[in-house]
Amino acid sequence: MFVLSPTPIRSILFSPFSHKSPKCAPLFTKAECHHYIFDAAIKRNQLNLGPPTRSYGPFRKPKRILDLRTTNTSFKTRALTIKNEAGTSPRCVVLDIEGTTTPISFVTDVLFPYARDNVRMHLEETYDTADTKDDINLLRSQIEDDLQKGVVGAVPVPSDDVGKEEVIAALVANVEEMIKADRKITSLKQLQGHIWRTGFEKNEIKGVVYDDVVQAFERWHASGVKVYIYSSGSRLAQRLIFGYTNYGDLRKYLCGFFDTKVGNKRETKSYVEISESLGVDKPSEVLFVTDVVQEAVAAKAAGLEVIISVRPGNAPLPENHGFVTVETFTEIPF
């Protein structure tokens, strides 16, 4: 409770400096207003009217502020505006996978090694299938481009006339270098998706998602919010990860998948394309959640709402990045 004391007010009112200096004029006016308020409070008390129902001036009750984690304190309440700016919650949520819905360690310690260790066997067993022929054509095109640009580790792939074994040997050498460099290119991601498909179907791989992700899926599904995935991994790989998870098949909660065919994840035009594909009236009706600041910046430039996911094992964020961060999806306020 705040108590008004007449002593300091009267000392200010009758200060010899109250009227002589222009600098003191605002102080005098403020004190005079407090004097009237004090007198009014006394009279209300004498008449048993009780305290006024409205708070005044510096004694106004502070508004409740939701404390959300962020490295920039000026953005602590930013997540509240996800709902308040447009007056409604986002109609669509677009999620990254690695470091957002799924631990980075699952990708680096399970998926990548599985693809690397099985690429030769996969190519040998499926060499004549339509999927693998398409994969080889994409790889050839990428490798030719790499050779022209002098990409380290790129080696020529002989023609089919040379023989299957020679072609596979060259492809394996290139793919191993691509995986080692963690390249986000369609040819590699498509091949990896086909290799992983075999692993998931044989139950040699099982997708991993965080507990709070499943809870958020259920919550958003019940409220009519549409959920999409945007990852550098192929759409096939995305469907496999969410179709064979430690919580079963979660694809029933997902409305679609975007990969690098829509564009690079660090380019604004990719998010413009996504927002236009989702059929929203404006980009701000889409919330994008990622662990990568560069992706967050690109999505924000396209007009999307953005939250950065902070998970164990994620790369540290730069100071004053300006985005709201959450450690679990339960912190997302809708």
CSV table of C-alpha atoms in Angstrom, one decimal:
chain,number,residue,atom,x,y,z
A,1,MET,CA,0.0,0.0,0.0
A,2,PHE,CA,1.2,3.5,-0.8
A,3,VAL,CA,0.6,6.3,1.8
A,4,LEU,CA,0.6,9.9,0.9
A,5,SER,CA,2.4,12.0,3.4
A,6,PRO,CA,1.6,15.8,3.5
A,7,THR,CA,5.0,16.8,4.9
A,8,PRO,CA,7.1,16.5,1.8
A,9,ILE,CA,4.3,17.9,-0.4
A,10,ARG,CA,3.9,21.0,1.7
A,11,SER,CA,7.6,21.4,1.9
A,12,ILE,CA,7.7,21.4,-1.9
A,13,LEU,CA,4.7,23.7,-2.3
A,14,PHE,CA,6.2,26.3,0.0
A,15,SER,CA,9.8,25.9,-1.2
A,16,PRO,CA,11.4,29.3,-2.0
A,17,PHE,CA,12.5,27.9,-5.3
A,18,SER,CA,9.0,26.8,-6.4
A,19,HIS,CA,8.2,29.9,-8.4
A,20,LYS,CA,11.6,31.6,-9.0
A,21,SER,CA,13.2,29.0,-11.4
A,22,PRO,CA,11.5,27.8,-14.6
A,23,LYS,CA,13.2,24.4,-13.9
A,24,CYS,CA,11.1,24.1,-10.7
A,25,ALA,CA,7.8,24.9,-12.4
A,26,PRO,CA,7.0,21.2,-13.4
A,27,LEU,CA,7.9,20.1,-9.9
A,28,PHE,CA,5.6,22.6,-8.4
A,29,THR,CA,2.7,21.6,-10.7
A,30,LYS,CA,3.2,17.9,-9.9
A,31,ALA,CA,3.3,18.6,-6.2
A,32,GLU,CA,0.2,20.8,-6.4
A,33,CYS,CA,-1.7,18.0,-8.1
A,34,HIS,CA,-0.6,15.6,-5.3
A,35,HIS,CA,-1.8,18.1,-2.8
A,36,TYR,CA,-5.3,18.1,-4.3
A,37,ILE,CA,-5.4,14.4,-4.4
A,38,PHE,CA,-4.3,14.2,-0.7
A,39,ASP,CA,-7.1,16.6,0.3
A,40,ALA,CA,-9.7,14.7,-1.7
A,41,ALA,CA,-8.6,11.4,0.0
A,42,ILE,CA,-9.0,13.0,3.4
A,43,LYS,CA,-12.5,14.2,2.5
A,44,ARG,CA,-13.5,10.8,1.2
A,45,ASN,CA,-12.4,9.2,4.4
A,46,GLN,CA,-14.3,11.7,6.5
A,47,LEU,CA,-17.5,10.9,4.4
A,48,ASN,CA,-16.8,7.1,4.7
A,49,LEU,CA,-16.8,6.8,0.9
A,50,GLY,CA,-13.8,4.4,0.9
A,51,PRO,CA,-10.9,4.6,-1.5
A,52,PRO,CA,-11.4,5.7,-5.1
A,53,THR,CA,-11.8,2.9,-7.6
A,54,ARG,CA,-9.2,4.3,-10.0
A,55,SER,CA,-5.5,4.4,-9.5
A,56,TYR,CA,-3.7,7.7,-10.3
A,57,GLY,CA,-0.3,8.7,-11.6
A,58,PRO,CA,2.7,6.8,-10.2
A,59,PHE,CA,0.5,4.6,-8.0
A,60,ARG,CA,-1.1,2.7,-10.8
A,61,LYS,CA,-1.1,-1.0,-10.3
A,62,PRO,CA,1.6,-2.6,-12.6
A,63,LYS,CA,0.4,-4.8,-15.4
A,64,ARG,CA,1.2,-8.4,-15.2
A,65,ILE,CA,4.1,-9.3,-17.5
A,66,LEU,CA,4.8,-12.8,-18.7
A,67,ASP,CA,8.5,-13.6,-18.2
A,68,LEU,CA,9.7,-15.4,-21.3
A,69,ARG,CA,13.3,-16.4,-21.9
A,70,THR,CA,15.3,-14.3,-24.3
A,71,THR,CA,18.8,-12.9,-24.4
A,72,ASN,CA,17.5,-9.4,-25.1
A,73,THR,CA,15.4,-8.2,-22.1
A,74,SER,CA,13.6,-5.6,-24.3
A,75,PHE,CA,11.9,-8.6,-26.0
A,76,LYS,CA,10.8,-10.4,-22.8
A,77,THR,CA,7.0,-10.0,-23.6
A,78,ARG,CA,7.3,-10.5,-27.3
A,79,ALA,CA,5.6,-13.8,-27.4
A,80,LEU,CA,2.4,-12.2,-26.1
A,81,THR,CA,2.2,-10.3,-29.3
A,82,ILE,CA,2.0,-13.5,-31.3
A,83,LYS,CA,-1.7,-13.4,-30.4
A,84,ASN,CA,-2.3,-9.7,-29.6
A,85,GLU,CA,-0.9,-8.0,-32.8
A,86,ALA,CA,-3.5,-9.6,-35.1
A,87,GLY,CA,-6.0,-10.2,-32.3
A,88,THR,CA,-6.0,-14.0,-33.0
A,89,SER,CA,-3.5,-16.9,-32.7
A,90,PRO,CA,-1.5,-17.9,-35.8
A,91,ARG,CA,-3.5,-20.1,-38.2
A,92,CYS,CA,-0.4,-22.2,-39.2
A,93,VAL,CA,2.7,-23.3,-37.5
A,94,VAL,CA,5.8,-24.2,-39.5
A,95,LEU,CA,8.4,-26.3,-37.6
A,96,ASP,CA,12.1,-27.0,-38.2
A,97,ILE,CA,13.2,-30.5,-37.2
A,98,GLU,CA,16.8,-30.7,-36.1
A,99,GLY,CA,17.2,-28.9,-32.8
A,100,THR,CA,13.5,-28.0,-32.7
A,101,THR,CA,11.3,-31.0,-32.7
A,102,THR,CA,14.1,-33.5,-32.6
A,103,PRO,CA,17.5,-33.6,-30.8
A,104,ILE,CA,20.4,-32.7,-33.0
A,105,SER,CA,22.2,-35.8,-31.7
A,106,PHE,CA,19.5,-38.0,-33.4
A,107,VAL,CA,20.4,-36.5,-36.8
A,108,THR,CA,24.2,-36.4,-36.3
A,109,ASP,CA,24.6,-39.7,-34.4
A,110,VAL,CA,21.9,-41.9,-36.0
A,111,LEU,CA,20.6,-40.7,-39.3
A,112,PHE,CA,23.8,-39.4,-40.9
A,113,PRO,CA,26.0,-42.4,-39.9
A,114,TYR,CA,23.3,-44.8,-41.1
A,115,ALA,CA,23.2,-43.2,-44.6
A,116,ARG,CA,27.0,-43.1,-44.8
A,117,ASP,CA,27.4,-46.7,-43.8
A,118,ASN,CA,24.7,-48.0,-46.1
A,119,VAL,CA,25.1,-45.9,-49.2
A,120,ARG,CA,27.1,-48.6,-51.1
A,121,MET,CA,24.8,-51.4,-50.2
A,122,HIS,CA,21.7,-49.3,-51.0
A,123,LEU,CA,23.0,-48.4,-54.4
A,124,GLU,CA,24.0,-52.0,-55.2
A,125,GLU,CA,20.6,-53.4,-54.2
A,126,THR,CA,18.5,-50.8,-55.8
A,127,TYR,CA,20.7,-49.8,-58.8
A,128,ASP,CA,18.1,-50.6,-61.4
A,129,THR,CA,15.0,-49.1,-59.7
A,130,ALA,CA,13.4,-45.9,-60.8
A,131,ASP,CA,14.1,-44.1,-57.5
A,132,THR,CA,17.8,-44.9,-57.6
A,133,LYS,CA,18.2,-44.0,-61.3
A,134,ASP,CA,16.6,-40.6,-60.5
A,135,ASP,CA,19.0,-40.2,-57.5
A,136,ILE,CA,22.0,-41.0,-59.6
A,137,ASN,CA,21.0,-38.5,-62.3
A,138,LEU,CA,20.6,-35.8,-59.6
A,139,LEU,CA,24.0,-36.7,-58.1
A,140,ARG,CA,25.7,-36.6,-61.5
A,141,SER,CA,24.4,-33.1,-62.2
A,142,GLN,CA,25.5,-31.9,-58.7
A,143,ILE,CA,28.9,-33.5,-59.0
A,144,GLU,CA,29.5,-31.9,-62.5
A,145,ASP,CA,28.7,-28.5,-61.0
A,146,ASP,CA,31.0,-29.2,-58.0
A,147,LEU,CA,33.8,-30.1,-60.4
A,148,GLN,CA,33.4,-26.9,-62.3
A,149,LYS,CA,33.5,-24.9,-59.1
A,150,GLY,CA,36.4,-26.8,-57.7
A,151,VAL,CA,34.6,-28.2,-54.7
A,152,VAL,CA,37.0,-30.2,-52.5
A,153,GLY,CA,36.3,-33.9,-52.5
A,154,ALA,CA,34.3,-34.0,-55.8
A,155,VAL,CA,35.4,-36.8,-58.2
A,156,PRO,CA,34.1,-37.5,-61.7
A,157,VAL,CA,31.5,-40.2,-62.1
A,158,PRO,CA,32.0,-42.4,-65.2
A,159,SER,CA,29.3,-43.2,-67.7
A,160,ASP,CA,27.1,-46.2,-67.3
A,161,ASP,CA,29.0,-47.9,-70.1
A,162,VAL,CA,32.0,-48.3,-67.8
A,163,GLY,CA,30.2,-50.6,-65.5
A,164,LYS,CA,28.0,-50.6,-62.4
A,165,GLU,CA,30.8,-51.1,-59.8
A,166,GLU,CA,32.8,-48.1,-61.1
A,167,VAL,CA,29.8,-45.9,-61.1
A,168,ILE,CA,28.8,-46.8,-57.6
A,169,ALA,CA,32.4,-46.4,-56.3
A,170,ALA,CA,32.6,-42.9,-57.6
A,171,LEU,CA,29.1,-42.0,-56.2
A,172,VAL,CA,30.0,-43.4,-52.8
A,173,ALA,CA,33.2,-41.3,-52.7
A,174,ASN,CA,31.2,-38.1,-53.5
A,175,VAL,CA,28.4,-38.9,-51.2
A,176,GLU,CA,30.7,-39.5,-48.3
A,177,GLU,CA,32.4,-36.1,-48.8
A,178,MET,CA,28.9,-34.4,-49.1
A,179,ILE,CA,27.8,-36.0,-45.8
A,180,LYS,CA,31.1,-35.0,-44.1
A,181,ALA,CA,30.6,-31.4,-45.2
A,182,ASP,CA,26.9,-31.5,-44.1
A,183,ARG,CA,25.8,-30.1,-47.4
A,184,LYS,CA,22.2,-29.0,-47.7
A,185,ILE,CA,21.7,-30.0,-51.3
A,186,THR,CA,18.7,-31.7,-52.9
A,187,SER,CA,20.6,-34.6,-54.5
A,188,LEU,CA,22.1,-35.7,-51.3
A,189,LYS,CA,19.0,-35.3,-49.2
A,190,GLN,CA,16.9,-37.3,-51.7
A,191,LEU,CA,19.3,-40.2,-51.7
A,192,GLN,CA,19.6,-40.1,-47.9
A,193,GLY,CA,15.8,-40.2,-47.7
A,194,HIS,CA,15.7,-43.4,-49.7
A,195,ILE,CA,18.4,-45.0,-47.6
A,196,TRP,CA,16.6,-44.1,-44.4
A,197,ARG,CA,13.3,-45.4,-45.7
A,198,THR,CA,14.9,-48.9,-45.8
A,199,GLY,CA,16.2,-48.4,-42.2
A,200,PHE,CA,12.8,-47.2,-40.9
A,201,GLU,CA,10.9,-50.0,-42.7
A,202,LYS,CA,13.3,-52.6,-41.3
A,203,ASN,CA,12.8,-51.1,-37.8
A,204,GLU,CA,16.6,-50.4,-37.7
A,205,ILE,CA,15.8,-46.7,-37.1
A,206,LYS,CA,13.1,-45.0,-35.0
A,207,GLY,CA,12.4,-41.3,-35.1
A,208,VAL,CA,12.8,-39.2,-31.9
A,209,VAL,CA,10.7,-36.2,-30.9
A,210,TYR,CA,10.6,-34.3,-27.7
A,211,ASP,CA,7.7,-35.1,-25.2
A,212,ASP,CA,6.4,-31.5,-25.4
A,213,VAL,CA,6.2,-31.7,-29.2
A,214,VAL,CA,3.6,-34.4,-29.1
A,215,GLN,CA,1.6,-32.4,-26.5
A,216,ALA,CA,1.7,-29.3,-28.7
A,217,PHE,CA,0.6,-31.4,-31.8
A,218,GLU,CA,-2.4,-32.6,-29.9
A,219,ARG,CA,-3.2,-29.1,-28.6
A,220,TRP,CA,-2.9,-27.4,-32.0
A,221,HIS,CA,-4.8,-30.2,-33.7
A,222,ALA,CA,-7.7,-29.8,-31.3
A,223,SER,CA,-7.8,-26.0,-31.8
A,224,GLY,CA,-7.7,-26.1,-35.6
A,225,VAL,CA,-4.1,-24.8,-36.0
A,226,LYS,CA,-2.4,-26.4,-39.0
A,227,VAL,CA,1.1,-27.7,-38.5
A,228,TYR,CA,3.7,-28.0,-41.3
A,229,ILE,CA,7.4,-29.1,-41.4
A,230,TYR,CA,10.2,-27.2,-43.2
A,231,SER,CA,13.5,-29.0,-43.1
A,232,SER,CA,16.6,-29.3,-45.3
A,233,GLY,CA,15.9,-33.1,-45.2
A,234,SER,CA,13.8,-34.4,-48.1
A,235,ARG,CA,10.0,-34.6,-47.7
A,236,LEU,CA,10.4,-38.3,-47.7
A,237,ALA,CA,12.8,-38.2,-44.8
A,238,GLN,CA,10.5,-35.9,-42.9
A,239,ARG,CA,7.6,-38.2,-43.3
A,240,LEU,CA,9.7,-41.1,-42.2
A,241,ILE,CA,10.9,-39.3,-39.0
A,242,PHE,CA,7.4,-38.5,-38.0
A,243,GLY,CA,5.8,-41.7,-39.2
A,244,TYR,CA,8.1,-44.0,-37.2
A,245,THR,CA,8.7,-42.2,-33.9
A,246,ASN,CA,9.1,-43.2,-30.3
A,247,TYR,CA,5.4,-42.0,-30.0
A,248,GLY,CA,4.1,-43.9,-33.0
A,249,ASP,CA,2.9,-42.3,-36.2
A,250,LEU,CA,2.5,-38.6,-35.7
A,251,ARG,CA,1.7,-37.7,-39.4
A,252,LYS,CA,-2.0,-37.4,-38.5
A,253,TYR,CA,-1.1,-34.1,-36.9
A,254,LEU,CA,0.8,-32.7,-39.9
A,255,CYS,CA,-0.7,-31.0,-42.9
A,256,GLY,CA,2.3,-30.9,-45.2
A,257,PHE,CA,6.1,-30.9,-45.7
A,258,PHE,CA,8.5,-28.4,-47.2
A,259,ASP,CA,12.1,-29.1,-48.1
A,260,THR,CA,14.9,-27.4,-50.1
A,261,LYS,CA,12.9,-27.6,-53.3
A,262,VAL,CA,11.0,-24.6,-52.0
A,263,GLY,CA,14.2,-22.8,-51.4
A,264,ASN,CA,17.2,-22.4,-49.1
A,265,LYS,CA,16.2,-22.1,-45.4
A,266,ARG,CA,18.3,-19.0,-45.0
A,267,GLU,CA,16.7,-17.1,-47.8
A,268,THR,CA,13.6,-14.8,-47.3
A,269,LYS,CA,12.0,-15.8,-50.6
A,270,SER,CA,11.7,-19.4,-49.3
A,271,TYR,CA,9.4,-18.2,-46.5
A,272,VAL,CA,7.5,-15.9,-48.9
A,273,GLU,CA,6.8,-19.0,-51.0
A,274,ILE,CA,5.7,-21.0,-48.0
A,275,SER,CA,3.3,-18.4,-46.7
A,276,GLU,CA,1.8,-18.0,-50.1
A,277,SER,CA,1.4,-21.8,-50.4
A,278,LEU,CA,-0.5,-22.0,-47.1
A,279,GLY,CA,-3.3,-19.7,-48.2
A,280,VAL,CA,-3.2,-17.3,-45.3
A,281,ASP,CA,-4.3,-13.7,-45.7
A,282,LYS,CA,-1.0,-12.4,-44.4
A,283,PRO,CA,2.4,-13.9,-43.5
A,284,SER,CA,2.0,-12.9,-39.8
A,285,GLU,CA,-0.6,-15.6,-39.5
A,286,VAL,CA,2.2,-18.1,-39.8
A,287,LEU,CA,4.5,-18.9,-36.8
A,288,PHE,CA,7.9,-20.4,-37.7
A,289,VAL,CA,9.9,-22.2,-35.0
A,290,THR,CA,13.6,-22.9,-35.6
A,291,ASP,CA,16.9,-23.2,-33.7
A,292,VAL,CA,18.9,-21.3,-36.3
A,293,VAL,CA,19.1,-17.5,-36.1
A,294,GLN,CA,19.8,-17.0,-39.8
A,295,GLU,CA,16.6,-18.9,-40.6
A,296,ALA,CA,14.7,-16.8,-38.1
A,297,VAL,CA,16.0,-13.6,-39.7
A,298,ALA,CA,14.9,-14.8,-43.1
A,299,ALA,CA,11.5,-15.8,-42.0
A,300,LYS,CA,11.0,-12.5,-40.1
A,301,ALA,CA,11.9,-10.6,-43.2
A,302,ALA,CA,9.2,-12.4,-45.0
A,303,GLY,CA,6.6,-11.3,-42.4
A,304,LEU,CA,6.3,-14.5,-40.4
A,305,GLU,CA,6.1,-14.6,-36.6
A,306,VAL,CA,9.2,-16.3,-35.3
A,307,ILE,CA,10.3,-18.2,-32.1
A,308,ILE,CA,13.7,-19.7,-31.6
A,309,SER,CA,13.9,-23.1,-30.0
A,310,VAL,CA,16.6,-23.6,-27.3
A,311,ARG,CA,17.3,-27.3,-26.8
A,312,PRO,CA,20.1,-29.3,-25.1
A,313,GLY,CA,23.0,-29.6,-27.6
A,314,ASN,CA,21.9,-26.7,-29.8
A,315,ALA,CA,24.5,-24.2,-30.9
A,316,PRO,CA,24.7,-21.1,-28.7
A,317,LEU,CA,22.8,-18.1,-29.8
A,318,PRO,CA,24.4,-14.7,-30.4
A,319,GLU,CA,23.7,-12.0,-27.9
A,320,ASN,CA,20.9,-9.5,-28.6
A,321,HIS,CA,19.5,-11.6,-31.4
A,322,GLY,CA,16.0,-10.0,-30.7
A,323,PHE,CA,13.9,-13.1,-30.9
A,324,VAL,CA,11.7,-14.8,-28.3
A,325,THR,CA,13.2,-18.2,-27.2
A,326,VAL,CA,11.5,-21.2,-25.7
A,327,GLU,CA,13.0,-24.3,-24.2
A,328,THR,CA,9.8,-26.4,-24.7
A,329,PHE,CA,6.7,-26.0,-26.8
A,330,THR,CA,4.6,-25.7,-23.7
A,331,GLU,CA,5.9,-22.1,-23.5
A,332,ILE,CA,4.4,-21.2,-26.8
A,333,PRO,CA,1.3,-19.1,-25.7
A,334,PHE,CA,-1.5,-20.7,-27.7
